[in-house]
Amino acid sequence: MVKPSKGTLYIVACAAGPAKYIGHLVTEAMSRGWIVRVLPTPNAMDWLPLDELEKQTGFTLRPVVSSSLPAARRAPPPDAIIVAPASFNTINKLALGISDNKALDTICPLISTKIPFVILPFTNQRYYARSPLRRSVSALRREGVSVLLRPPPNDMSIWESALALLEKSPKGFCPHPAGTGEGIEYPWFDALDEVERIQSKGDGGSHIPLALGLGTIIAGLLAYQRARL
C-alpha cells in the first residue's frame, strides 16, 4: 500500500463511454500516492461501478442512505482536479460558469486558482466541429485550465500538422468519427501526468505541450514540407 503523499485528487466523471473504466485512473493515481475522490455528474451515476469505487477510495459517491459504506467520510479539499471523461455538456458548462450539480458546484469556483485543473475530453468529431466547444476550450485555457484536446488529423492547420510530426507521443484526446467511440483507447494517464507536471512546477495553469522557440517552428515547417513531398 502506497502511503499518500501528493495530496487529494478530485476526479469528476461524466456520462461518457470511458467512464466505466475510471478505475484504471483511480488505481494509478492511488499507486502514485494520491488520495482520490470521485465526483460523478448526475448522468454519470449509471455508468460507474459505484460499489467498487467507494470501496477503493473510501469516499461515498451516493447519498449516505444508499451508500455501501457504513458512514460518510469527509474528503479533504482538493489539491488537484481532473475532469475525465469530460463531455461536451460539462466542458461548455464549466466555461460558462454553470454549476447546476454537486460535482460542478464543487469544482467551478476552483478555476483560475493555483490548484492544477485538467480536463480530458471525450467527444466525437461532430461535437468538436461545433463552435460552442471551441469557444469553451479557448475560454478555459485562458483561465488557466489545461484542456488535453488535440484536433483530428483532417482538421489540423499547417502549424498543427508540423507540430504533430515533431511530437513523438502527442498528449490528450483526439476526437473520433461519430459512431466509432466504443472501445477506442482513452488516454487516462495523460491527465494524471499533466496534473503532476503542473504540481511539480507550481504554475497552476495550462501549457502548450511542445515549447515553441524560433528553431522549433522552423524545424516543424521543414518537417511538414518533407512529409508533403
PDB file of N, CA and C in Angstrom, residues 74-139:
ATOM      1  N   ARG A  74     -15.598  12.455   5.323  1.00  0.00           N
ATOM      2  CA  ARG A  74     -15.445  13.789   4.756  1.00  0.00           C
ATOM      3  C   ARG A  74     -14.123  13.863   3.999  1.00  0.00           C
ATOM      4  N   ALA A  75     -14.198  14.271   2.738  1.00  0.00           N
ATOM      5  CA  ALA A  75     -12.994  14.348   1.914  1.00  0.00           C
ATOM      6  C   ALA A  75     -12.239  15.642   2.191  1.00  0.00           C
ATOM      7  N   PRO A  76     -10.919  15.574   2.203  1.00  0.00           N
ATOM      8  CA  PRO A  76     -10.132  16.807   2.314  1.00  0.00           C
ATOM      9  C   PRO A  76     -10.375  17.685   1.081  1.00  0.00           C
ATOM     10  N   PRO A  77     -10.104  18.980   1.161  1.00  0.00           N
ATOM     11  CA  PRO A  77     -10.225  19.820  -0.035  1.00  0.00           C
ATOM     12  C   PRO A  77      -9.226  19.365  -1.100  1.00  0.00           C
ATOM     13  N   PRO A  78      -9.522  19.623  -2.363  1.00  0.00           N
ATOM     14  CA  PRO A  78      -8.654  19.095  -3.425  1.00  0.00           C
ATOM     15  C   PRO A  78      -7.335  19.849  -3.545  1.00  0.00           C
ATOM     16  N   ASP A  79      -6.303  19.098  -3.865  1.00  0.00           N
ATOM     17  CA  ASP A  79      -5.013  19.675  -4.241  1.00  0.00           C
ATOM     18  C   ASP A  79      -4.834  19.665  -5.749  1.00  0.00           C
ATOM     19  N   ALA A  80      -5.695  18.926  -6.447  1.00  0.00           N
ATOM     20  CA  ALA A  80      -5.675  18.861  -7.908  1.00  0.00           C
ATOM     21  C   ALA A  80      -7.018  18.331  -8.382  1.00  0.00           C
ATOM     22  N   ILE A  81      -7.367  18.676  -9.622  1.00  0.00           N
ATOM     23  CA  ILE A  81      -8.664  18.282 -10.181  1.00  0.00           C
ATOM     24  C   ILE A  81      -8.465  17.743 -11.595  1.00  0.00           C
ATOM     25  N   ILE A  82      -9.109  16.621 -11.859  1.00  0.00           N
ATOM     26  CA  ILE A  82      -9.185  16.069 -13.215  1.00  0.00           C
ATOM     27  C   ILE A  82     -10.660  15.886 -13.566  1.00  0.00           C
ATOM     28  N   VAL A  83     -11.051  16.348 -14.730  1.00  0.00           N
ATOM     29  CA  VAL A  83     -12.388  16.072 -15.261  1.00  0.00           C
ATOM     30  C   VAL A  83     -12.206  15.086 -16.409  1.00  0.00           C
ATOM     31  N   ALA A  84     -12.618  13.839 -16.179  1.00  0.00           N
ATOM     32  CA  ALA A  84     -12.409  12.796 -17.182  1.00  0.00           C
ATOM     33  C   ALA A  84     -13.323  11.603 -16.910  1.00  0.00           C
ATOM     34  N   PRO A  85     -13.994  11.106 -17.918  1.00  0.00           N
ATOM     35  CA  PRO A  85     -14.101  11.698 -19.240  1.00  0.00           C
ATOM     36  C   PRO A  85     -14.974  12.955 -19.196  1.00  0.00           C
ATOM     37  N   ALA A  86     -14.536  13.985 -19.881  1.00  0.00           N
ATOM     38  CA  ALA A  86     -15.268  15.248 -19.887  1.00  0.00           C
ATOM     39  C   ALA A  86     -16.152  15.319 -21.125  1.00  0.00           C
ATOM     40  N   SER A  87     -17.433  15.488 -20.914  1.00  0.00           N
ATOM     41  CA  SER A  87     -18.387  15.507 -22.026  1.00  0.00           C
ATOM     42  C   SER A  87     -18.517  16.907 -22.619  1.00  0.00           C
ATOM     43  N   PHE A  88     -19.116  16.958 -23.788  1.00  0.00           N
ATOM     44  CA  PHE A  88     -19.421  18.226 -24.466  1.00  0.00           C
ATOM     45  C   PHE A  88     -20.197  19.155 -23.535  1.00  0.00           C
ATOM     46  N   ASN A  89     -21.231  18.613 -22.871  1.00  0.00           N
ATOM     47  CA  ASN A  89     -22.056  19.439 -21.981  1.00  0.00           C
ATOM     48  C   ASN A  89     -21.253  20.005 -20.823  1.00  0.00           C
ATOM     49  N   THR A  90     -20.468  19.160 -20.163  1.00  0.00           N
ATOM     50  CA  THR A  90     -19.745  19.609 -18.980  1.00  0.00           C
ATOM     51  C   THR A  90     -18.676  20.637 -19.327  1.00  0.00           C
ATOM     52  N   ILE A  91     -17.984  20.456 -20.434  1.00  0.00           N
ATOM     53  CA  ILE A  91     -16.971  21.436 -20.844  1.00  0.00           C
ATOM     54  C   ILE A  91     -17.618  22.799 -21.068  1.00  0.00           C
ATOM     55  N   ASN A  92     -18.751  22.816 -21.749  1.00  0.00           N
ATOM     56  CA  ASN A  92     -19.439  24.086 -22.005  1.00  0.00           C
ATOM     57  C   ASN A  92     -19.959  24.709 -20.707  1.00  0.00           C
ATOM     58  N   LYS A  93     -20.465  23.882 -19.792  1.00  0.00           N
ATOM     59  CA  LYS A  93     -20.942  24.412 -18.513  1.00  0.00           C
ATOM     60  C   LYS A  93     -19.805  25.032 -17.706  1.00  0.00           C
ATOM     61  N   LEU A  94     -18.670  24.358 -17.662  1.00  0.00           N
ATOM     62  CA  LEU A  94     -17.537  24.887 -16.904  1.00  0.00           C
ATOM     63  C   LEU A  94     -17.078  26.228 -17.474  1.00  0.00           C
ATOM     64  N   ALA A  95     -17.066  26.340 -18.792  1.00  0.00           N
ATOM     65  CA  ALA A  95     -16.639  27.597 -19.420  1.00  0.00           C
ATOM     66  C   ALA A  95     -17.605  28.735 -19.114  1.00  0.00           C
ATOM     67  N   LEU A  96     -18.892  28.405 -19.019  1.00  0.00           N
ATOM     68  CA  LEU A  96     -19.916  29.426 -18.776  1.00  0.00           C
ATOM     69  C   LEU A  96     -20.167  29.675 -17.287  1.00  0.00           C
ATOM     70  N   GLY A  97     -19.536  28.883 -16.431  1.00  0.00           N
ATOM     71  CA  GLY A  97     -19.738  29.057 -15.000  1.00  0.00           C
ATOM     72  C   GLY A  97     -21.041  28.480 -14.495  1.00  0.00           C
ATOM     73  N   ILE A  98     -21.582  27.500 -15.199  1.00  0.00           N
ATOM     74  CA  ILE A  98     -22.842  26.871 -14.779  1.00  0.00           C
ATOM     75  C   ILE A  98     -22.527  25.729 -13.825  1.00  0.00           C
ATOM     76  N   SER A  99     -22.988  25.835 -12.604  1.00  0.00           N
ATOM     77  CA  SER A  99     -22.720  24.806 -11.596  1.00  0.00           C
ATOM     78  C   SER A  99     -24.037  24.250 -11.082  1.00  0.00           C
ATOM     79  N   ASP A 100     -24.725  23.498 -11.935  1.00  0.00           N
ATOM     80  CA  ASP A 100     -26.079  23.041 -11.629  1.00  0.00           C
ATOM     81  C   ASP A 100     -26.128  21.633 -11.054  1.00  0.00           C
ATOM     82  N   ASN A 101     -24.993  21.108 -10.610  1.00  0.00           N
ATOM     83  CA  ASN A 101     -24.983  19.847  -9.885  1.00  0.00           C
ATOM     84  C   ASN A 101     -23.833  19.877  -8.883  1.00  0.00           C
ATOM     85  N   LYS A 102     -23.812  18.901  -7.992  1.00  0.00           N
ATOM     86  CA  LYS A 102     -22.833  18.915  -6.905  1.00  0.00           C
ATOM     87  C   LYS A 102     -21.402  18.891  -7.413  1.00  0.00           C
ATOM     88  N   ALA A 103     -21.140  18.073  -8.430  1.00  0.00           N
ATOM     89  CA  ALA A 103     -19.776  17.965  -8.942  1.00  0.00           C
ATOM     90  C   ALA A 103     -19.290  19.299  -9.486  1.00  0.00           C
ATOM     91  N   LEU A 104     -20.107  19.942 -10.324  1.00  0.00           N
ATOM     92  CA  LEU A 104     -19.691  21.211 -10.915  1.00  0.00           C
ATOM     93  C   LEU A 104     -19.660  22.320  -9.872  1.00  0.00           C
ATOM     94  N   ASP A 105     -20.572  22.286  -8.931  1.00  0.00           N
ATOM     95  CA  ASP A 105     -20.575  23.292  -7.871  1.00  0.00           C
ATOM     96  C   ASP A 105     -19.313  23.196  -7.012  1.00  0.00           C
ATOM     97  N   THR A 106     -18.762  21.996  -6.920  1.00  0.00           N
ATOM     98  CA  THR A 106     -17.546  21.796  -6.138  1.00  0.00           C
ATOM     99  C   THR A 106     -16.318  22.341  -6.853  1.00  0.00           C
ATOM    100  N   ILE A 107     -16.254  22.147  -8.169  1.00  0.00           N
ATOM    101  CA  ILE A 107     -15.016  22.498  -8.880  1.00  0.00           C
ATOM    102  C   ILE A 107     -15.047  23.834  -9.606  1.00  0.00           C
ATOM    103  N   CYS A 108     -16.229  24.344  -9.950  1.00  0.00           N
ATOM    104  CA  CYS A 108     -16.302  25.613 -10.688  1.00  0.00           C
ATOM    105  C   CYS A 108     -15.558  26.755  -9.988  1.00  0.00           C
ATOM    106  N   PRO A 109     -15.710  26.915  -8.668  1.00  0.00           N
ATOM    107  CA  PRO A 109     -15.022  28.032  -8.016  1.00  0.00           C
ATOM    108  C   PRO A 109     -13.505  27.882  -7.981  1.00  0.00           C
ATOM    109  N   LEU A 110     -12.990  26.709  -8.353  1.00  0.00           N
ATOM    110  CA  LEU A 110     -11.554  26.455  -8.241  1.00  0.00           C
ATOM    111  C   LEU A 110     -10.803  26.717  -9.542  1.00  0.00           C
ATOM    112  N   ILE A 111     -11.528  27.100 -10.600  1.00  0.00           N
ATOM    113  CA  ILE A 111     -10.876  27.516 -11.834  1.00  0.00           C
ATOM    114  C   ILE A 111     -10.194  28.862 -11.593  1.00  0.00           C
ATOM    115  N   SER A 112      -9.039  29.038 -12.185  1.00  0.00           N
ATOM    116  CA  SER A 112      -8.235  30.262 -12.031  1.00  0.00           C
ATOM    117  C   SER A 112      -7.595  30.386 -10.661  1.00  0.00           C
ATOM    118  N   THR A 113      -7.532  29.292  -9.922  1.00  0.00           N
ATOM    119  CA  THR A 113      -6.774  29.286  -8.674  1.00  0.00           C
ATOM    120  C   THR A 113      -5.441  28.581  -8.943  1.00  0.00           C
ATOM    121  N   LYS A 114      -4.665  28.400  -7.888  1.00  0.00           N
ATOM    122  CA  LYS A 114      -3.372  27.733  -8.052  1.00  0.00           C
ATOM    123  C   LYS A 114      -3.493  26.206  -8.068  1.00  0.00           C
ATOM    124  N   ILE A 115      -4.705  25.697  -7.953  1.00  0.00           N
ATOM    125  CA  ILE A 115      -4.908  24.251  -7.963  1.00  0.00           C
ATOM    126  C   ILE A 115      -4.810  23.724  -9.396  1.00  0.00           C
ATOM    127  N   PRO A 116      -3.954  22.732  -9.665  1.00  0.00           N
ATOM    128  CA  PRO A 116      -3.901  22.156 -11.011  1.00  0.00           C
ATOM    129  C   PRO A 116      -5.275  21.642 -11.443  1.00  0.00           C
ATOM    130  N   PHE A 117      -5.713  22.061 -12.613  1.00  0.00           N
ATOM    131  CA  PHE A 117      -7.055  21.754 -13.097  1.00  0.00           C
ATOM    132  C   PHE A 117      -6.915  21.252 -14.530  1.00  0.00           C
ATOM    133  N   VAL A 118      -7.219  19.974 -14.733  1.00  0.00           N
ATOM    134  CA  VAL A 118      -7.001  19.335 -16.033  1.00  0.00           C
ATOM    135  C   VAL A 118      -8.305  18.734 -16.536  1.00  0.00           C
ATOM    136  N   ILE A 119      -8.617  18.986 -17.798  1.00  0.00           N
ATOM    137  CA  ILE A 119      -9.793  18.418 -18.442  1.00  0.00           C
ATOM    138  C   ILE A 119      -9.334  17.503 -19.573  1.00  0.00           C
ATOM    139  N   LEU A 120      -9.812  16.266 -19.546  1.00  0.00           N
ATOM    140  CA  LEU A 120      -9.531  15.307 -20.618  1.00  0.00           C
ATOM    141  C   LEU A 120     -10.850  14.977 -21.307  1.00  0.00           C
ATOM    142  N   PRO A 121     -11.120  15.593 -22.447  1.00  0.00           N
ATOM    143  CA  PRO A 121     -12.420  15.414 -23.103  1.00  0.00           C
ATOM    144  C   PRO A 121     -12.613  14.014 -23.673  1.00  0.00           C
ATOM    145  N   PHE A 122     -13.876  13.708 -23.933  1.00  0.00           N
ATOM    146  CA  PHE A 122     -14.247  12.553 -24.745  1.00  0.00           C
ATOM    147  C   PHE A 122     -15.369  13.032 -25.643  1.00  0.00           C
ATOM    148  N   THR A 123     -15.062  13.234 -26.910  1.00  0.00           N
ATOM    149  CA  THR A 123     -16.052  13.799 -27.820  1.00  0.00           C
ATOM    150  C   THR A 123     -15.769  13.315 -29.236  1.00  0.00           C
ATOM    151  N   ASN A 124     -16.798  13.311 -30.049  1.00  0.00           N
ATOM    152  CA  ASN A 124     -16.579  12.914 -31.434  1.00  0.00           C
ATOM    153  C   ASN A 124     -16.336  14.144 -32.317  1.00  0.00           C
ATOM    154  N   GLN A 125     -16.037  13.893 -33.575  1.00  0.00           N
ATOM    155  CA  GLN A 125     -15.637  14.981 -34.465  1.00  0.00           C
ATOM    156  C   GLN A 125     -16.782  15.942 -34.780  1.00  0.00           C
ATOM    157  N   ARG A 126     -18.010  15.469 -34.700  1.00  0.00           N
ATOM    158  CA  ARG A 126     -19.139  16.374 -34.950  1.00  0.00           C
ATOM    159  C   ARG A 126     -19.264  17.401 -33.836  1.00  0.00           C
ATOM    160  N   TYR A 127     -19.126  16.944 -32.589  1.00  0.00           N
ATOM    161  CA  TYR A 127     -19.146  17.893 -31.477  1.00  0.00           C
ATOM    162  C   TYR A 127     -17.927  18.806 -31.522  1.00  0.00           C
ATOM    163  N   TYR A 128     -16.780  18.243 -31.890  1.00  0.00           N
ATOM    164  CA  TYR A 128     -15.560  19.046 -31.960  1.00  0.00           C
ATOM    165  C   TYR A 128     -15.701  20.175 -32.985  1.00  0.00           C
ATOM    166  N   ALA A 129     -16.458  19.927 -34.048  1.00  0.00           N
ATOM    167  CA  ALA A 129     -16.626  20.927 -35.101  1.00  0.00           C
ATOM    168  C   ALA A 129     -17.532  22.077 -34.681  1.00  0.00           C
ATOM    169  N   ARG A 130     -18.286  21.893 -33.595  1.00  0.00           N
ATOM    170  CA  ARG A 130     -19.210  22.937 -33.143  1.00  0.00           C
ATOM    171  C   ARG A 130     -18.461  24.102 -32.515  1.00  0.00           C
ATOM    172  N   SER A 131     -18.871  25.307 -32.870  1.00  0.00           N
ATOM    173  CA  SER A 131     -18.204  26.497 -32.331  1.00  0.00           C
ATOM    174  C   SER A 131     -18.359  26.638 -30.814  1.00  0.00           C
ATOM    175  N   PRO A 132     -19.478  26.195 -30.184  1.00  0.00           N
ATOM    176  CA  PRO A 132     -19.548  26.316 -28.721  1.00  0.00           C
ATOM    177  C   PRO A 132     -18.414  25.581 -28.010  1.00  0.00           C
ATOM    178  N   LEU A 133     -18.063  24.386 -28.484  1.00  0.00           N
ATOM    179  CA  LEU A 133     -16.989  23.640 -27.835  1.00  0.00           C
ATOM    180  C   LEU A 133     -15.659  24.347 -28.016  1.00  0.00           C
ATOM    181  N   ARG A 134     -15.396  24.834 -29.189  1.00  0.00           N
ATOM    182  CA  ARG A 134     -14.122  25.512 -29.434  1.00  0.00           C
ATOM    183  C   ARG A 134     -14.001  26.788 -28.594  1.00  0.00           C
ATOM    184  N   ARG A 135     -15.100  27.514 -28.500  1.00  0.00           N
ATOM    185  CA  ARG A 135     -15.076  28.719 -27.652  1.00  0.00           C
ATOM    186  C   ARG A 135     -14.835  28.340 -26.195  1.00  0.00           C
ATOM    187  N   SER A 136     -15.484  27.282 -25.744  1.00  0.00           N
ATOM    188  CA  SER A 136     -15.341  26.866 -24.353  1.00  0.00           C
ATOM    189  C   SER A 136     -13.918  26.433 -24.041  1.00  0.00           C
ATOM    190  N   VAL A 137     -13.321  25.648 -24.930  1.00  0.00           N
ATOM    191  CA  VAL A 137     -11.949  25.198 -24.720  1.00  0.00           C
ATOM    192  C   VAL A 137     -11.005  26.395 -24.655  1.00  0.00           C
ATOM    193  N   SER A 138     -11.182  27.346 -25.564  1.00  0.00           N
ATOM    194  CA  SER A 138     -10.328  28.542 -25.559  1.00  0.00           C
ATOM    195  C   SER A 138     -10.510  29.354 -24.291  1.00  0.00           C
ATOM    196  N   ALA A 139     -11.765  29.505 -23.863  1.00  0.00           N
ATOM    197  CA  ALA A 139     -12.037  30.285 -22.651  1.00  0.00           C
ATOM    198  C   ALA A 139     -11.424  29.627 -21.417  1.00  0.00           C
TER     199      ALA A 139
END
